[in-house]
CSV table of C-alpha atoms in Angstrom, one decimal:
chain,number,residue,atom,x,y,z
K,1,UNK,CA,0.1,0.3,0.0
K,2,UNK,CA,1.6,3.2,-0.8
K,3,UNK,CA,1.8,6.0,2.1
K,4,UNK,CA,-1.1,8.6,0.8
K,5,UNK,CA,-3.0,5.4,1.4
K,6,UNK,CA,-1.6,4.1,4.6
K,7,UNK,CA,-2.0,7.9,6.0
K,8,UNK,CA,-5.5,7.8,5.1
K,9,UNK,CA,-6.1,4.4,6.3
K,10,UNK,CA,-4.3,5.2,9.8
K,11,UNK,CA,-6.5,8.6,10.2
K,12,UNK,CA,-9.5,6.7,9.3
K,13,UNK,CA,-8.9,4.2,11.2
K,14,UNK,CA,-8.1,6.3,14.3
K,15,UNK,CA,-11.5,8.8,13.7
K,16,UNK,CA,-13.9,5.7,14.2
K,17,UNK,CA,-12.0,4.6,17.2
K,18,UNK,CA,-12.3,7.6,18.8
K,19,UNK,CA,-16.1,8.0,17.6
K,20,UNK,CA,-16.7,5.1,19.7
K,21,UNK,CA,-14.6,6.2,22.2
K,22,UNK,CA,-12.0,3.3,22.4
K,23,UNK,CA,-8.5,3.1,23.2
K,24,UNK,CA,-6.2,2.0,21.7
K,25,UNK,CA,-5.8,-0.7,24.0
K,26,UNK,CA,-9.3,-2.0,23.8
K,27,UNK,CA,-9.2,-1.8,19.6
K,28,UNK,CA,-5.6,-3.6,19.7
K,29,UNK,CA,-6.9,-6.5,22.3
K,30,UNK,CA,-10.5,-7.2,20.5
K,31,UNK,CA,-9.3,-7.0,17.3
K,32,UNK,CA,-6.5,-9.9,18.1
K,33,UNK,CA,-3.5,-7.4,16.9
K,34,UNK,CA,-0.6,-5.8,19.0
K,35,UNK,CA,-1.4,-2.5,20.5
K,36,UNK,CA,1.8,-1.1,18.8
K,37,UNK,CA,1.3,-2.3,15.1
K,38,UNK,CA,-2.3,-0.8,15.6
K,39,UNK,CA,-0.7,2.4,16.6
K,40,UNK,CA,1.5,2.3,13.7
K,41,UNK,CA,-1.4,1.6,11.7
K,42,UNK,CA,-3.3,4.6,13.2
K,43,UNK,CA,0.4,6.8,12.1
K,44,UNK,CA,0.2,6.0,8.5
K,45,UNK,CA,2.9,3.3,9.2
K,46,UNK,CA,3.2,-0.3,8.7
K,47,UNK,CA,1.8,-2.5,5.8
K,48,UNK,CA,-2.0,-4.1,7.2
K,49,UNK,CA,-2.4,-7.9,5.7
K,50,UNK,CA,-6.2,-7.8,4.6
K,51,UNK,CA,-6.8,-10.0,7.9
K,52,UNK,CA,-5.5,-7.2,9.8
K,53,UNK,CA,-8.2,-4.6,8.0
K,54,UNK,CA,-11.2,-7.3,8.2
K,55,UNK,CA,-10.9,-7.8,12.0
K,56,UNK,CA,-10.7,-4.6,12.3
K,57,UNK,CA,-13.6,-3.8,10.5
K,58,UNK,CA,-16.0,-6.3,12.6
K,59,UNK,CA,-14.2,-5.1,16.0
K,60,UNK,CA,-15.8,-1.7,14.9
K,61,UNK,CA,-18.7,-3.0,13.7
K,62,UNK,CA,-18.6,-1.1,10.1
K,63,UNK,CA,-18.5,-2.9,6.5
K,64,UNK,CA,-14.9,-3.3,5.3
K,65,UNK,CA,-15.7,-0.6,2.6
K,66,UNK,CA,-16.5,1.8,4.9
K,67,UNK,CA,-12.6,0.8,6.4
K,68,UNK,CA,-11.5,1.3,3.1
K,69,UNK,CA,-13.7,3.8,1.4
K,70,UNK,CA,-11.3,6.8,1.4
K,71,UNK,CA,-8.4,4.6,-0.5
K,72,UNK,CA,-8.1,4.6,-3.8
K,73,UNK,CA,-5.6,1.9,-4.7
K,74,UNK,CA,-6.0,-1.8,-5.0
K,75,UNK,CA,-5.3,-3.2,-1.3
K,76,UNK,CA,-3.0,-6.5,-1.6
K,77,UNK,CA,-0.9,-9.8,-0.5
K,78,UNK,CA,0.1,-12.5,-1.0
K,79,UNK,CA,-1.3,-12.6,-4.7
K,80,UNK,CA,-5.2,-10.9,-4.0
K,81,UNK,CA,-5.9,-7.8,-4.9
K,82,UNK,CA,-9.0,-6.5,-4.0
K,83,UNK,CA,-10.4,-2.7,-4.6
K,84,UNK,CA,-14.3,-1.2,-3.8
K,85,UNK,CA,-15.8,-0.2,-6.7
K,86,UNK,CA,-18.9,1.1,-4.6
K,87,UNK,CA,-20.7,1.1,-1.3
K,88,UNK,CA,-24.6,1.1,-0.6
K,89,UNK,CA,-26.3,3.0,1.5
K,90,UNK,CA,-29.4,1.2,2.4
K,91,UNK,CA,-29.6,-1.8,4.4
K,92,UNK,CA,-29.2,-4.3,4.4
K,93,UNK,CA,-25.4,-2.6,3.3
K,94,UNK,CA,-24.2,-4.4,0.1
K,95,UNK,CA,-20.4,-3.2,-0.9
K,96,UNK,CA,-18.9,-4.2,-4.8
K,97,UNK,CA,-15.6,-4.7,-5.0
K,98,UNK,CA,-13.0,-6.3,-8.0
K,99,UNK,CA,-10.8,-8.6,-6.9
K,100,UNK,CA,-8.5,-10.4,-8.7
K,101,UNK,CA,-6.2,-13.8,-7.6
K,102,UNK,CA,-2.7,-14.6,-9.2
K,103,UNK,CA,-2.1,-18.1,-10.5
K,104,UNK,CA,-1.5,-20.8,-7.7
K,105,UNK,CA,-3.0,-18.7,-4.5
K,106,UNK,CA,-4.6,-19.8,-2.0
K,107,UNK,CA,-6.4,-17.1,0.4
K,108,UNK,CA,-7.9,-18.4,3.6
K,109,UNK,CA,-10.6,-15.6,5.1
K,110,UNK,CA,-11.7,-15.2,8.6
K,111,UNK,CA,-15.2,-15.3,9.6
K,112,UNK,CA,-17.1,-11.7,8.7
K,113,UNK,CA,-19.8,-10.3,10.7
K,114,UNK,CA,-22.5,-12.7,11.4
K,115,UNK,CA,-25.2,-12.5,8.8
K,116,UNK,CA,-22.6,-11.3,6.4
K,117,UNK,CA,-23.3,-13.0,2.7
K,118,UNK,CA,-20.8,-13.2,0.0
K,119,UNK,CA,-21.7,-13.5,-4.0
K,120,UNK,CA,-18.9,-13.8,-6.5
K,121,UNK,CA,-19.4,-14.1,-10.0
K,122,UNK,CA,-16.3,-14.9,-11.6
K,123,UNK,CA,-15.1,-12.6,-14.8
K,124,UNK,CA,-11.8,-14.8,-16.0
K,125,UNK,CA,-9.8,-17.7,-15.0
K,126,UNK,CA,-11.0,-20.9,-12.7
K,127,UNK,CA,-11.9,-20.3,-8.9
K,128,UNK,CA,-12.3,-22.4,-6.2
K,129,UNK,CA,-14.6,-20.5,-3.4
K,130,UNK,CA,-16.7,-21.2,-1.0
K,131,UNK,CA,-16.8,-22.5,3.1
K,132,UNK,CA,-14.1,-24.0,4.0
K,133,UNK,CA,-15.1,-28.0,2.9
K,134,UNK,CA,-17.8,-26.7,0.7
K,135,UNK,CA,-16.5,-24.9,-1.5
K,136,UNK,CA,-17.5,-24.2,-5.5
K,137,UNK,CA,-15.9,-24.1,-8.5
K,138,UNK,CA,-16.3,-21.2,-10.8
K,139,UNK,CA,-15.8,-21.2,-14.4
K,140,UNK,CA,-16.4,-17.4,-16.5
K,141,UNK,CA,-19.6,-16.7,-15.7
K,142,UNK,CA,-20.5,-18.3,-13.0
K,143,UNK,CA,-21.8,-16.5,-9.8
K,144,UNK,CA,-22.1,-18.2,-6.4
K,145,UNK,CA,-23.1,-17.0,-2.6
K,146,UNK,CA,-22.4,-18.2,0.6
K,147,UNK,CA,-22.7,-17.1,4.5
K,148,UNK,CA,-19.4,-15.5,4.7
K,149,UNK,CA,-20.0,-15.1,8.5
K,150,UNK,CA,-17.6,-18.7,8.7
K,151,UNK,CA,-13.8,-19.6,7.5
K,152,UNK,CA,-13.8,-19.4,3.7
K,153,UNK,CA,-11.2,-19.6,0.9
K,154,UNK,CA,-10.4,-18.5,-2.2
K,155,UNK,CA,-8.2,-21.1,-4.5
K,156,UNK,CA,-6.8,-20.3,-8.2
K,157,UNK,CA,-4.9,-23.8,-9.9
K,158,UNK,CA,-2.7,-22.5,-13.0
K,159,UNK,CA,-4.4,-19.5,-13.9
K,160,UNK,CA,-5.3,-16.1,-12.2
K,161,UNK,CA,-8.7,-15.5,-11.7
K,162,UNK,CA,-10.5,-11.9,-12.0
K,163,UNK,CA,-14.3,-11.6,-10.4
K,164,UNK,CA,-16.8,-9.2,-8.5
K,165,UNK,CA,-17.4,-10.0,-5.4
K,166,UNK,CA,-20.1,-8.2,-3.4
K,167,UNK,CA,-20.3,-8.1,0.5
K,168,UNK,CA,-24.3,-7.8,1.9
K,169,UNK,CA,-23.6,-7.1,5.6
K,170,UNK,CA,-26.3,-8.5,8.2
K,171,UNK,CA,-27.7,-5.8,10.1
K,172,UNK,CA,-25.2,-3.5,11.8
K,173,UNK,CA,-25.1,-2.7,15.6
K,174,UNK,CA,-26.7,-6.7,16.2
K,175,UNK,CA,-23.8,-7.7,16.3
K,176,UNK,CA,-21.3,-6.5,19.5
C-alpha cells in the first residue's frame, strides 16, 4: 500500500476508534493485534494485511468498505488484490468489489460479521471459493453466494482469476 493510502487508512481508523470512545488498547485487544501495530497503522505506517483490516472492521462494527472507502488503490497481499467499487447506503448494506487472484493462490478468509453473505461472479480464469469444506468451482460467467460469517477460501490453479464480489452485511450494530 502506498504512503498516501496508509495515511488515509490510519486517519480513518483513528477517527472511527475515537468516535466510539475506545482506547488503542481496547481496539487492539478486541481485534487480536498488538497495540504497537495498531498505533503504527493509525500513524500511517506499517503494512496491514487484508485479514488485519477485516478484523478491525469487524471489531469496529463497520463494513470492510467503510474502513477502506477513502483508499483508491487496490489492497493486496499474497497474490490477492481487492478494490472497493461502490458502497451501498441502504439496509442491508451491500458493498461491491473487484478482485484478482494470482495463479496458484490459496487465500483463507476469516469469518465476517454474523449474517454476512458473499456473492462472487467469475469474469475470467478459474476459481474455487466458498466456506471451507463446501467450496464451489467457478468458470467464467458462473456465480455463487455463500455465508461469509464462517471461515472461507479462494483458490486458483494455473491461471489468475478476476471476479466481482458483493458483500451483503447482516444488520450493523446487532453483532457486538
